[in-house]
PDB file of C-alpha atoms and ligand atoms in Angstrom:
ATOM      1  CA  MET A   1       1.857  24.397  16.929  1.00 62.00           C
ATOM      2  CA  PRO A   2       0.518  22.343  13.984  1.00 65.00           C
ATOM      3  CA  SER A   3       2.564  19.195  13.403  1.00 71.00           C
ATOM      4  CA  PRO A   4       4.908  19.347  10.410  1.00 90.00           C
ATOM      5  CA  VAL A   5       3.837  17.694   7.176  1.00 97.00           C
ATOM      6  CA  VAL A   6       5.534  14.343   6.653  1.00 98.00           C
ATOM      7  CA  THR A   7       5.104  12.717   3.241  1.00 98.00           C
ATOM      8  CA  ARG A   8       6.621   9.587   1.828  1.00 98.00           C
ATOM      9  CA  CYS A   9       7.256   7.709  -1.351  1.00 98.00           C
ATOM     10  CA  ALA A  10       7.057   3.949  -0.917  1.00 98.00           C
ATOM     11  CA  PRO A  11       8.078   2.065  -4.041  1.00 98.00           C
ATOM     12  CA  SER A  12       8.404  -1.703  -4.289  1.00 97.00           C
ATOM     13  CA  PRO A  13      11.650  -2.847  -5.925  1.00 98.00           C
ATOM     14  CA  THR A  14      10.051  -5.349  -8.280  1.00 96.00           C
ATOM     15  CA  GLY A  15      11.366  -3.641 -11.403  1.00 95.00           C
ATOM     16  CA  HIS A  16      12.801  -0.367 -12.633  1.00 96.00           C
ATOM     17  CA  LEU A  17      10.940   2.863 -11.952  1.00 96.00           C
ATOM     18  CA  HIS A  18       9.026   4.436 -14.826  1.00 95.00           C
ATOM     19  CA  LEU A  19       7.421   7.834 -15.385  1.00 95.00           C
ATOM     20  CA  GLY A  20       4.475   6.970 -13.153  1.00 95.00           C
ATOM     21  CA  HIS A  21       6.850   6.460 -10.233  1.00 96.00           C
ATOM     22  CA  ALA A  22       8.638   9.729 -10.975  1.00 96.00           C
ATOM     23  CA  TYR A  23       5.263  11.445 -10.877  1.00 96.00           C
ATOM     24  CA  ALA A  24       4.270   9.815  -7.568  1.00 97.00           C
ATOM     25  CA  ALA A  25       7.644  10.576  -5.983  1.00 97.00           C
ATOM     26  CA  GLY A  26       7.575  14.139  -7.330  1.00 97.00           C
ATOM     27  CA  ILE A  27       4.127  14.821  -5.863  1.00 96.00           C
ATOM     28  CA  ALA A  28       5.148  13.578  -2.402  1.00 97.00           C
ATOM     29  CA  TRP A  29       8.443  15.451  -2.510  1.00 96.00           C
ATOM     30  CA  MET A  30       6.824  18.718  -3.594  1.00 95.00           C
ATOM     31  CA  ARG A  31       4.116  18.516  -0.967  1.00 95.00           C
ATOM     32  CA  ALA A  32       6.775  18.219   1.724  1.00 96.00           C
ATOM     33  CA  GLN A  33       8.793  21.082   0.213  1.00 93.00           C
ATOM     34  CA  GLN A  34       5.787  23.377  -0.085  1.00 92.00           C
ATOM     35  CA  ALA A  35       4.895  22.823   3.553  1.00 94.00           C
ATOM     36  CA  GLY A  36       8.444  23.046   4.835  1.00 94.00           C
ATOM     37  CA  GLY A  37       7.949  19.450   5.955  1.00 96.00           C
ATOM     38  CA  ARG A  38       9.785  16.153   5.689  1.00 98.00           C
ATOM     39  CA  PHE A  39       9.964  13.703   2.810  1.00 98.00           C
ATOM     40  CA  LEU A  40      10.689  10.020   3.468  1.00 98.00           C
ATOM     41  CA  LEU A  41      11.606   7.279   1.059  1.00 98.00           C
ATOM     42  CA  ARG A  42      10.586   3.787   2.111  1.00 98.00           C
ATOM     43  CA  ILE A  43      11.431   0.585   0.307  1.00 98.00           C
ATOM     44  CA  GLU A  44       8.479  -1.804   0.363  1.00 98.00           C
ATOM     45  CA  ASP A  45      10.324  -5.039  -0.285  1.00 97.00           C
ATOM     46  CA  ILE A  46       8.333  -7.574   1.720  1.00 96.00           C
ATOM     47  CA  ASP A  47       7.601  -9.743  -1.300  1.00 95.00           C
ATOM     48  CA  LEU A  48      10.817 -11.711  -1.184  1.00 91.00           C
ATOM     49  CA  THR A  49       9.945 -13.617  -4.341  1.00 92.00           C
ATOM     50  CA  ARG A  50       9.579 -10.502  -6.529  1.00 94.00           C
ATOM     51  CA  CYS A  51      11.789  -7.815  -4.976  1.00 97.00           C
ATOM     52  CA  ARG A  52      15.471  -7.599  -5.876  1.00 97.00           C
ATOM     53  CA  PRO A  53      18.287  -5.598  -4.223  1.00 97.00           C
ATOM     54  CA  GLU A  54      19.470  -4.294  -7.588  1.00 98.00           C
ATOM     55  CA  PHE A  55      16.086  -2.671  -8.128  1.00 98.00           C
ATOM     56  CA  THR A  56      16.387  -1.002  -4.709  1.00 98.00           C
ATOM     57  CA  ASP A  57      19.779   0.424  -5.698  1.00 98.00           C
ATOM     58  CA  ALA A  58      18.276   1.594  -8.983  1.00 98.00           C
ATOM     59  CA  ILE A  59      15.456   3.391  -7.088  1.00 98.00           C
ATOM     60  CA  PHE A  60      18.011   5.400  -5.100  1.00 98.00           C
ATOM     61  CA  ASP A  61      19.975   6.134  -8.227  1.00 98.00           C
ATOM     62  CA  ASP A  62      16.972   7.179 -10.361  1.00 98.00           C
ATOM     63  CA  LEU A  63      15.391   9.406  -7.718  1.00 97.00           C
ATOM     64  CA  ALA A  64      18.703  11.086  -6.921  1.00 97.00           C
ATOM     65  CA  TRP A  65      19.270  11.686 -10.642  1.00 97.00           C
ATOM     66  CA  LEU A  66      15.857  13.376 -10.752  1.00 96.00           C
ATOM     67  CA  GLY A  67      17.090  15.720  -8.047  1.00 95.00           C
ATOM     68  CA  LEU A  68      15.099  14.367  -5.101  1.00 96.00           C
ATOM     69  CA  THR A  69      16.571  14.216  -1.615  1.00 96.00           C
ATOM     70  CA  TRP A  70      15.285  12.211   1.318  1.00 97.00           C
ATOM     71  CA  GLU A  71      16.045  11.505   4.933  1.00 97.00           C
ATOM     72  CA  GLN A  72      18.405   8.768   6.064  1.00 97.00           C
ATOM     73  CA  PRO A  73      18.271   6.005   7.045  1.00 97.00           C
ATOM     74  CA  VAL A  74      15.796   4.698   4.501  1.00 98.00           C
ATOM     75  CA  ARG A  75      13.410   2.173   5.985  1.00 98.00           C
ATOM     76  CA  ARG A  76      13.486  -1.154   4.168  1.00 98.00           C
ATOM     77  CA  GLN A  77      10.520  -3.258   5.135  1.00 98.00           C
ATOM     78  CA  SER A  78      12.355  -6.553   4.642  1.00 97.00           C
ATOM     79  CA  GLU A  79      14.503  -5.643   7.662  1.00 97.00           C
ATOM     80  CA  HIS A  80      11.497  -5.311   9.955  1.00 98.00           C
ATOM     81  CA  PHE A  81       9.576  -8.554   9.758  1.00 96.00           C
ATOM     82  CA  ALA A  82       9.847  -8.932  13.549  1.00 97.00           C
ATOM     83  CA  GLU A  83       7.881  -5.693  14.010  1.00 98.00           C
ATOM     84  CA  TYR A  84       5.147  -6.826  11.640  1.00 97.00           C
ATOM     85  CA  ARG A  85       5.101 -10.166  13.449  1.00 97.00           C
ATOM     86  CA  HIS A  86       4.592  -8.301  16.684  1.00 97.00           C
ATOM     87  CA  ALA A  87       1.610  -6.458  15.181  1.00 98.00           C
ATOM     88  CA  LEU A  88       0.186  -9.752  13.929  1.00 97.00           C
ATOM     89  CA  ASP A  89       0.619 -11.234  17.415  1.00 97.00           C
ATOM     90  CA  MET A  90      -1.440  -8.387  18.842  1.00 98.00           C
ATOM     91  CA  LEU A  91      -4.282  -9.255  16.480  1.00 98.00           C
ATOM     92  CA  GLN A  92      -3.836 -12.941  17.216  1.00 96.00           C
ATOM     93  CA  ASP A  93      -4.037 -12.337  20.963  1.00 97.00           C
ATOM     94  CA  GLN A  94      -7.406 -10.703  20.418  1.00 97.00           C
ATOM     95  CA  GLY A  95      -8.631 -13.715  18.433  1.00 96.00           C
ATOM     96  CA  LEU A  96      -8.751 -11.725  15.197  1.00 98.00           C
ATOM     97  CA  LEU A  97      -6.561 -13.969  13.040  1.00 97.00           C
ATOM     98  CA  TYR A  98      -7.064 -17.514  11.868  1.00 98.00           C
ATOM     99  CA  PRO A  99      -4.952 -19.882   9.771  1.00 97.00           C
ATOM    100  CA  CYS A 100      -6.349 -20.530   6.293  1.00 98.00           C
ATOM    101  CA  PHE A 101      -5.181 -23.679   4.537  1.00 97.00           C
ATOM    102  CA  CYS A 102      -7.123 -23.140   1.299  1.00 97.00           C
ATOM    103  CA  THR A 103      -5.251 -23.020  -1.983  1.00 94.00           C
ATOM    104  CA  ARG A 104      -6.360 -20.502  -4.626  1.00 91.00           C
ATOM    105  CA  LYS A 105      -7.826 -23.428  -6.580  1.00 93.00           C
ATOM    106  CA  GLN A 106      -9.870 -24.618  -3.606  1.00 93.00           C
ATOM    107  CA  ILE A 107     -11.183 -21.110  -3.011  1.00 93.00           C
ATOM    108  CA  ALA A 108     -12.217 -20.781  -6.662  1.00 90.00           C
ATOM    109  CA  ALA A 109     -13.940 -24.191  -6.520  1.00 92.00           C
ATOM    110  CA  GLU A 110     -15.746 -23.308  -3.301  1.00 89.00           C
ATOM    111  CA  ILE A 111     -16.981 -20.049  -4.774  1.00 89.00           C
ATOM    112  CA  ALA A 112     -18.114 -21.774  -7.980  1.00 87.00           C
ATOM    113  CA  ALA A 113     -19.975 -24.417  -5.965  1.00 88.00           C
ATOM    114  CA  SER A 114     -21.774 -21.778  -3.925  1.00 84.00           C
ATOM    115  CA  GLY A 115     -23.324 -20.377  -7.107  1.00 81.00           C
ATOM    116  CA  GLN A 116     -22.333 -16.866  -6.067  1.00 81.00           C
ATOM    117  CA  ALA A 117     -19.229 -14.950  -7.035  1.00 76.00           C
ATOM    118  CA  PRO A 118     -19.046 -12.011  -4.670  1.00 81.00           C
ATOM    119  CA  HIS A 119     -16.431  -9.609  -5.932  1.00 89.00           C
ATOM    120  CA  GLY A 120     -14.707  -7.064  -3.765  1.00 93.00           C
ATOM    121  CA  PHE A 121     -12.104  -4.387  -4.420  1.00 94.00           C
ATOM    122  CA  GLU A 122      -9.348  -6.959  -4.781  1.00 91.00           C
ATOM    123  CA  GLY A 123     -11.151  -9.785  -6.529  1.00 90.00           C
ATOM    124  CA  ALA A 124     -13.257 -12.633  -5.220  1.00 90.00           C
ATOM    125  CA  ILE A 125     -14.250 -12.483  -1.572  1.00 95.00           C
ATOM    126  CA  TYR A 126     -12.974 -15.395   0.488  1.00 96.00           C
ATOM    127  CA  PRO A 127     -15.973 -17.518   1.548  1.00 93.00           C
ATOM    128  CA  GLY A 128     -14.671 -17.900   5.097  1.00 93.00           C
ATOM    129  CA  THR A 129     -14.149 -21.677   4.890  1.00 94.00           C
ATOM    130  CA  CYS A 130     -11.307 -21.936   7.410  1.00 97.00           C
ATOM    131  CA  ARG A 131     -12.866 -19.446   9.825  1.00 96.00           C
ATOM    132  CA  HIS A 132     -15.063 -22.295  11.011  1.00 94.00           C
ATOM    133  CA  LEU A 133     -12.377 -24.928  11.654  1.00 97.00           C
ATOM    134  CA  SER A 134     -12.124 -26.205  15.188  1.00 97.00           C
ATOM    135  CA  ARG A 135      -9.134 -25.261  17.302  1.00 95.00           C
ATOM    136  CA  SER A 136      -7.878 -28.849  17.324  1.00 97.00           C
ATOM    137  CA  GLU A 137      -8.103 -29.174  13.537  1.00 98.00           C
ATOM    138  CA  ARG A 138      -6.165 -25.926  13.148  1.00 97.00           C
ATOM    139  CA  LEU A 139      -3.453 -27.096  15.499  1.00 96.00           C
ATOM    140  CA  ASP A 140      -3.200 -30.547  13.892  1.00 97.00           C
ATOM    141  CA  ARG A 141      -2.898 -29.138  10.390  1.00 97.00           C
ATOM    142  CA  MET A 142      -0.360 -26.551  11.438  1.00 96.00           C
ATOM    143  CA  ALA A 143       1.665 -29.178  13.299  1.00 97.00           C
ATOM    144  CA  SER A 144       1.653 -31.415  10.232  1.00 97.00           C
ATOM    145  CA  GLY A 145       3.414 -28.681   8.272  1.00 96.00           C
ATOM    146  CA  GLU A 146       0.524 -27.854   5.962  1.00 96.00           C
ATOM    147  CA  PRO A 147       1.130 -24.369   4.537  1.00 96.00           C
ATOM    148  CA  TYR A 148      -1.291 -21.683   5.654  1.00 97.00           C
ATOM    149  CA  ALA A 149      -1.977 -17.973   5.426  1.00 97.00           C
ATOM    150  CA  LEU A 150      -3.200 -15.814   8.292  1.00 97.00           C
ATOM    151  CA  ARG A 151      -6.517 -14.120   7.604  1.00 98.00           C
ATOM    152  CA  LEU A 152      -8.201 -11.327   9.485  1.00 98.00           C
ATOM    153  CA  ASP A 153     -11.528 -12.409  10.945  1.00 98.00           C
ATOM    154  CA  LEU A 154     -13.253  -9.337   9.588  1.00 98.00           C
ATOM    155  CA  PRO A 155     -16.635  -9.732  11.321  1.00 97.00           C
ATOM    156  CA  ALA A 156     -14.836 -10.152  14.664  1.00 98.00           C
ATOM    157  CA  ALA A 157     -12.582  -7.172  13.930  1.00 98.00           C
ATOM    158  CA  CYS A 158     -15.637  -5.052  13.104  1.00 98.00           C
ATOM    159  CA  ARG A 159     -17.272  -6.058  16.371  1.00 98.00           C
ATOM    160  CA  LEU A 160     -14.224  -5.001  18.341  1.00 98.00           C
ATOM    161  CA  VAL A 161     -13.961  -1.539  16.829  1.00 98.00           C
ATOM    162  CA  SER A 162     -16.280   1.155  18.076  1.00 95.00           C
ATOM    163  CA  GLY A 163     -17.279   4.475  16.581  1.00 94.00           C
ATOM    164  CA  TRP A 164     -18.800   3.308  13.287  1.00 98.00           C
ATOM    165  CA  PRO A 165     -18.719   4.528  10.614  1.00 98.00           C
ATOM    166  CA  LEU A 166     -14.983   5.132  10.455  1.00 98.00           C
ATOM    167  CA  ARG A 167     -13.853   8.194   8.561  1.00 98.00           C
ATOM    168  CA  TRP A 168     -10.926   9.385   6.517  1.00 98.00           C
ATOM    169  CA  HIS A 169     -10.371  12.261   4.153  1.00 98.00           C
ATOM    170  CA  ASP A 170      -9.076  12.374   0.599  1.00 98.00           C
ATOM    171  CA  GLU A 171      -8.053  15.739  -0.821  1.00 96.00           C
ATOM    172  CA  THR A 172      -9.682  15.049  -4.179  1.00 93.00           C
ATOM    173  CA  SER A 173     -12.731  13.018  -3.229  1.00 97.00           C
ATOM    174  CA  GLY A 174     -13.505  14.553   0.148  1.00 98.00           C
ATOM    175  CA  HIS A 175     -14.759  12.862   3.302  1.00 98.00           C
ATOM    176  CA  GLN A 176     -15.016   9.078   3.184  1.00 98.00           C
ATOM    177  CA  THR A 177     -17.068   6.914   5.490  1.00 98.00           C
ATOM    178  CA  VAL A 178     -16.218   3.280   6.089  1.00 98.00           C
ATOM    179  CA  THR A 179     -19.087   1.054   7.158  1.00 98.00           C
ATOM    180  CA  GLN A 180     -18.897  -2.554   8.256  1.00 98.00           C
ATOM    181  CA  ASP A 181     -20.839  -3.574   5.122  1.00 98.00           C
ATOM    182  CA  LEU A 182     -18.366  -1.822   2.876  1.00 98.00           C
ATOM    183  CA  LEU A 183     -15.520  -3.776   4.459  1.00 98.00           C
ATOM    184  CA  LEU A 184     -17.361  -7.101   4.459  1.00 97.00           C
ATOM    185  CA  GLN A 185     -18.414  -6.714   0.818  1.00 96.00           C
ATOM    186  CA  GLY A 186     -15.227  -5.015  -0.345  1.00 97.00           C
ATOM    187  CA  PHE A 187     -12.599  -7.161   1.334  1.00 97.00           C
ATOM    188  CA  GLY A 188     -13.902 -10.064   3.406  1.00 96.00           C
ATOM    189  CA  ASP A 189     -11.316 -11.899   5.500  1.00 98.00           C
ATOM    190  CA  VAL A 190      -8.153 -10.473   3.944  1.00 97.00           C
ATOM    191  CA  VAL A 191      -4.823 -12.263   4.129  1.00 97.00           C
ATOM    192  CA  LEU A 192      -2.420 -10.458   6.463  1.00 98.00           C
ATOM    193  CA  ALA A 193       0.458 -12.930   6.215  1.00 96.00           C
ATOM    194  CA  ARG A 194       1.558 -15.807   4.015  1.00 92.00           C
ATOM    195  CA  LYS A 195       4.276 -18.398   4.305  1.00 84.00           C
ATOM    196  CA  GLU A 196       6.404 -16.813   1.578  1.00 82.00           C
ATOM    197  CA  THR A 197       5.457 -13.223   2.522  1.00 85.00           C
ATOM    198  CA  PRO A 198       5.175 -13.119   6.318  1.00 91.00           C
ATOM    199  CA  ALA A 199       3.317  -9.785   6.369  1.00 95.00           C
ATOM    200  CA  SER A 200       0.969  -8.241   3.821  1.00 96.00           C
ATOM    201  CA  TYR A 201       1.138  -4.897   2.052  1.00 97.00           C
ATOM    202  CA  HIS A 202      -1.933  -3.679   3.948  1.00 98.00           C
ATOM    203  CA  LEU A 203      -0.426  -4.372   7.342  1.00 98.00           C
ATOM    204  CA  CYS A 204       3.087  -3.109   6.609  1.00 98.00           C
ATOM    205  CA  VAL A 205       2.088   0.102   4.866  1.00 98.00           C
ATOM    206  CA  THR A 206      -0.328   1.093   7.621  1.00 98.00           C
ATOM    207  CA  HIS A 207       2.103   0.086  10.354  1.00 98.00           C
ATOM    208  CA  ASP A 208       4.957   2.047   8.827  1.00 98.00           C
ATOM    209  CA  ASP A 209       2.986   5.191   8.042  1.00 98.00           C
ATOM    210  CA  ALA A 210       2.009   5.270  11.717  1.00 98.00           C
ATOM    211  CA  LEU A 211       5.475   4.405  12.986  1.00 98.00           C
ATOM    212  CA  GLN A 212       7.173   6.983  10.798  1.00 98.00           C
ATOM    213  CA  GLY A 213       4.706   9.735  11.657  1.00 98.00           C
ATOM    214  CA  VAL A 214       3.488  10.200   8.084  1.00 98.00           C
ATOM    215  CA  THR A 215       0.796  12.887   8.112  1.00 98.00           C
ATOM    216  CA  LEU A 216      -0.008  13.012   4.387  1.00 98.00           C
ATOM    217  CA  VAL A 217      -0.153   9.848   2.305  1.00 98.00           C
ATOM    218  CA  THR A 218       0.123  10.652  -1.391  1.00 98.00           C
ATOM    219  CA  ARG A 219      -0.367   7.682  -3.697  1.00 97.00           C
ATOM    220  CA  GLY A 220      -2.146   6.599  -6.861  1.00 96.00           C
ATOM    221  CA  ARG A 221      -5.905   6.257  -7.292  1.00 96.00           C
ATOM    222  CA  ASP A 222      -5.422   2.501  -7.712  1.00 95.00           C
ATOM    223  CA  LEU A 223      -4.951   2.306  -3.936  1.00 97.00           C
ATOM    224  CA  PHE A 224      -7.956   4.468  -3.056  1.00 98.00           C
ATOM    225  CA  HIS A 225     -10.148   1.582  -1.875  1.00 98.00           C
ATOM    226  CA  ALA A 226      -7.324  -0.034   0.074  1.00 98.00           C
ATOM    227  CA  THR A 227      -7.492   2.973   2.370  1.00 98.00           C
ATOM    228  CA  HIS A 228     -10.868   1.785   3.703  1.00 98.00           C
ATOM    229  CA  LEU A 229      -9.152  -1.329   5.014  1.00 98.00           C
ATOM    230  CA  HIS A 230      -6.169   0.642   6.273  1.00 98.00           C
ATOM    231  CA  ARG A 231      -8.605   2.757   8.233  1.00 98.00           C
ATOM    232  CA  LEU A 232      -9.881  -0.382   9.982  1.00 98.00           C
ATOM    233  CA  LEU A 233      -6.323  -1.404  10.870  1.00 98.00           C
ATOM    234  CA  GLN A 234      -5.701   2.070  12.255  1.00 98.00           C
ATOM    235  CA  ALA A 235      -8.778   1.683  14.449  1.00 98.00           C
ATOM    236  CA  LEU A 236      -7.727  -1.784  15.644  1.00 98.00           C
ATOM    237  CA  PHE A 237      -4.220  -0.685  16.561  1.00 98.00           C
ATOM    238  CA  GLY A 238      -5.070   2.825  17.733  1.00 98.00           C
ATOM    239  CA  TRP A 239      -2.830   4.354  15.083  1.00 98.00           C
ATOM    240  CA  PRO A 240      -3.274   7.965  13.942  1.00 98.00           C
ATOM    241  CA  VAL A 241      -5.160   8.617  10.701  1.00 98.00           C
ATOM    242  CA  PRO A 242      -3.139  10.610   8.174  1.00 98.00           C
ATOM    243  CA  ALA A 243      -4.617  12.797   5.451  1.00 98.00           C
ATOM    244  CA  TYR A 244      -4.728  11.220   2.003  1.00 98.00           C
ATOM    245  CA  ALA A 245      -4.209  12.550  -1.498  1.00 98.00           C
ATOM    246  CA  HIS A 246      -4.812   9.828  -4.079  1.00 98.00           C
ATOM    247  CA  HIS A 247      -3.526  11.213  -7.336  1.00 96.00           C
ATOM    248  CA  ARG A 248      -4.282  10.312 -10.934  1.00 93.00           C
ATOM    249  CA  LEU A 249      -2.295   7.582 -12.661  1.00 93.00           C
ATOM    250  CA  LEU A 250      -0.183   8.325 -15.700  1.00 90.00           C
ATOM    251  CA  THR A 251      -1.231   6.540 -18.870  1.00 84.00           C
ATOM    252  CA  ASP A 252       0.435   5.738 -22.182  1.00 80.00           C
ATOM    253  CA  GLU A 253      -0.715   7.026 -25.603  1.00 75.00           C
ATOM    254  CA  SER A 254      -3.444   4.372 -25.757  1.00 78.00           C
ATOM    255  CA  GLY A 255      -4.791   5.457 -22.384  1.00 77.00           C
ATOM    256  CA  GLU A 256      -3.466   2.401 -20.548  1.00 81.00           C
ATOM    257  CA  ARG A 257      -2.012   2.865 -17.112  1.00 82.00           C
ATOM    258  CA  LEU A 258       1.787   2.754 -17.012  1.00 78.00           C
ATOM    259  CA  ALA A 259       2.959  -0.418 -15.263  1.00 75.00           C
ATOM    260  CA  LYS A 260       6.271  -2.187 -14.768  1.00 63.00           C
ATOM    261  CA  ARG A 261       4.716  -5.424 -15.914  1.00 59.00           C
ATOM    262  CA  LYS A 262       3.486  -3.909 -19.147  1.00 63.00           C
ATOM    263  CA  ASP A 263       6.917  -2.669 -20.167  1.00 67.00           C
ATOM    264  CA  ALA A 264       6.483   1.007 -19.348  1.00 80.00           C
ATOM    265  CA  LYS A 265       9.750   2.617 -20.387  1.00 89.00           C
ATOM    266  CA  PRO A 266      12.108   2.691 -17.371  1.00 95.00           C
ATOM    267  CA  LEU A 267      13.459   6.071 -16.274  1.00 97.00           C
ATOM    268  CA  ARG A 268      16.983   4.783 -16.802  1.00 96.00           C
ATOM    269  CA  GLU A 269      16.214   4.131 -20.424  1.00 96.00           C
ATOM    270  CA  LEU A 270      15.051   7.734 -20.862  1.00 96.00           C
ATOM    271  CA  ARG A 271      18.214   8.828 -19.099  1.00 96.00           C
ATOM    272  CA  GLY A 272      20.331   6.538 -21.287  1.00 96.00           C
ATOM    273  CA  ALA A 273      18.719   8.067 -24.363  1.00 96.00           C
ATOM    274  CA  GLY A 274      20.106  11.436 -23.289  1.00 97.00           C
ATOM    275  CA  LEU A 275      17.051  13.033 -21.672  1.00 97.00           C
ATOM    276  CA  SER A 276      17.669  15.453 -18.827  1.00 95.00           C
ATOM    277  CA  PRO A 277      15.839  15.316 -15.476  1.00 95.00           C
ATOM    278  CA  ALA A 278      13.947  18.481 -16.519  1.00 94.00           C
ATOM    279  CA  GLU A 279      12.714  16.737 -19.661  1.00 95.00           C
ATOM    280  CA  VAL A 280      11.632  13.692 -17.683  1.00 95.00           C
ATOM    281  CA  TRP A 281       9.718  15.902 -15.238  1.00 95.00           C
ATOM    282  CA  ARG A 282       8.044  17.550 -18.206  1.00 94.00           C
ATOM    283  CA  MET A 283       7.049  14.142 -19.612  1.00 93.00           C
ATOM    284  CA  ALA A 284       5.635  13.243 -16.191  1.00 93.00           C
ATOM    285  CA  GLY A 285       3.572  16.426 -16.215  1.00 91.00           C
ATOM    286  CA  LEU A 286       5.432  18.045 -13.323  1.00 92.00           C
ATOM    287  CA  ALA A 287       7.463  20.695 -15.111  1.00 81.00           C
ATOM    288  CA  PRO A 288       8.896  23.034 -14.158  1.00 77.00           C
ATOM    289  CA  PHE A 289      10.125  20.969 -11.233  1.00 78.00           C
ATOM    290  CA  PRO A 290      10.079  21.627  -8.346  1.00 72.00           C
ATOM    291  CA  LEU A 291       6.831  23.531  -8.328  1.00 62.00           C
ATOM    292  CA  THR A 292       6.626  25.728  -5.312  1.00 54.00           C
ATOM    293  CA  ASP A 293       3.175  27.123  -5.961  1.00 54.00           C
ATOM    294  CA  ARG A 294       0.611  24.927  -4.250  1.00 52.00           C
ATOM    295  CA  SER A 295      -2.267  25.724  -6.610  1.00 53.00           C
ATOM    296  CA  ALA A 296      -0.214  24.923  -9.690  1.00 54.00           C
ATOM    297  CA  ALA A 297       0.766  21.647  -8.088  1.00 52.00           C
ATOM    298  CA  ALA A 298      -2.855  20.874  -7.280  1.00 55.00           C
ATOM    299  CA  LYS A 299      -3.794  21.465 -10.904  1.00 55.00           C
ATOM    300  CA  ARG A 300      -1.094  19.128 -12.072  1.00 52.00           C
ATOM    301  CA  ASP A 301      -1.572  16.339  -9.560  1.00 54.00           C
ATOM    302  CA  GLY A 302      -5.133  15.809 -10.682  1.00 53.00           C
ATOM    303  CA  VAL A 303      -6.918  17.534  -7.826  1.00 45.00           C
ATOM    304  CA  GLY A 304     -10.177  18.812  -9.236  1.00 35.00           C
ATOM    305  CA  ASP A 305      -9.786  17.239 -12.662  1.00 36.00           C
ATOM    306  CA  GLU A 306     -11.637  13.953 -12.101  1.00 34.00           C
TER     307      GLU A 306
HETATM  308  N1  LIG B   1       4.476  -0.028  -2.288  1.00 80.75           N
HETATM  309  C1  LIG B   1       3.311   0.355  -3.010  1.00 80.75           C
HETATM  310  C2  LIG B   1       3.572   0.299  -4.498  1.00 80.75           C
HETATM  311  O1  LIG B   1       4.710   0.310  -4.912  1.00 80.75           O
HETATM  312  C3  LIG B   1       2.851   1.764  -2.690  1.00 80.75           C
HETATM  313  C4  LIG B   1       2.266   1.825  -1.342  1.00 80.75           C
HETATM  314  C5  LIG B   1       1.628   3.147  -0.963  1.00 80.75           C
HETATM  315  O2  LIG B   1       2.010   4.186  -1.494  1.00 80.75           O
HETATM  316  O3  LIG B   1       0.798   3.110  -0.098  1.00 80.75           O
HETATM  317  O4  LIG B   1       2.618   0.222  -5.228  1.00 80.75           O
END
């Protein structure tokens, strides 16, 4: 028997949801409905400096108002730091993590001094300064209370994984291959934990999709490249590789991507102005909602239109 489709919506409660979130949640929900599968809601609230409980409550409220239903209990990442710590320990035991004491300013200065500015998918590539510290210097600096982040030793991680290139599949863009060069040039030694955020997005999202048995990850195109790194984590931990459907991002009238930070109109404001859920789904491009016809959904979620 084929395994049932499990999709999820994984918002971060750093602000109120806007139309783009309704679209993302709607796509995941519909895909589960169409397949007779399961839809999960997960709260990605690891960034304790930016996430707020009132935004989590508002997520539940907004999605329920839109007519979505999800399984209980909802996983809240902030309640599972011990599990992420355990995953980090596994990497540490294999010598794949190292403490990095560099501040952002020091990294920028180091890059400027090198005369090169290698840019990856997420900005400047870390030059690897702290990868070369001796064990005793690491221990001394940690013992003295100097703040540090934990970085993945990417070259070492690549050496440990076999079966290159790694592969994953996106419904819109097709088969993807992940080479060691792509990871080294696209990410470098990524941060997997910081003092104020003890586990990174990349680690938690990949960990939880595996733990929760997610078989189809639907999310925005902005996270397309992140999946290359997630694929490496899956290989390191022996986690299953879900299917991916990176969908288009909703934009405003000027063509700019909707974003909480840029004051995209919150769903609750639309609701307060008297709009119905059906009207909001129409604005999000998912009307009539729920779509039960798979091909109509594909047309609307951007598959084939890029
Ligand atoms: N928590 C992420 C966000 O709100 C989404 C993660 C994902 O879908 O993989 O942007």
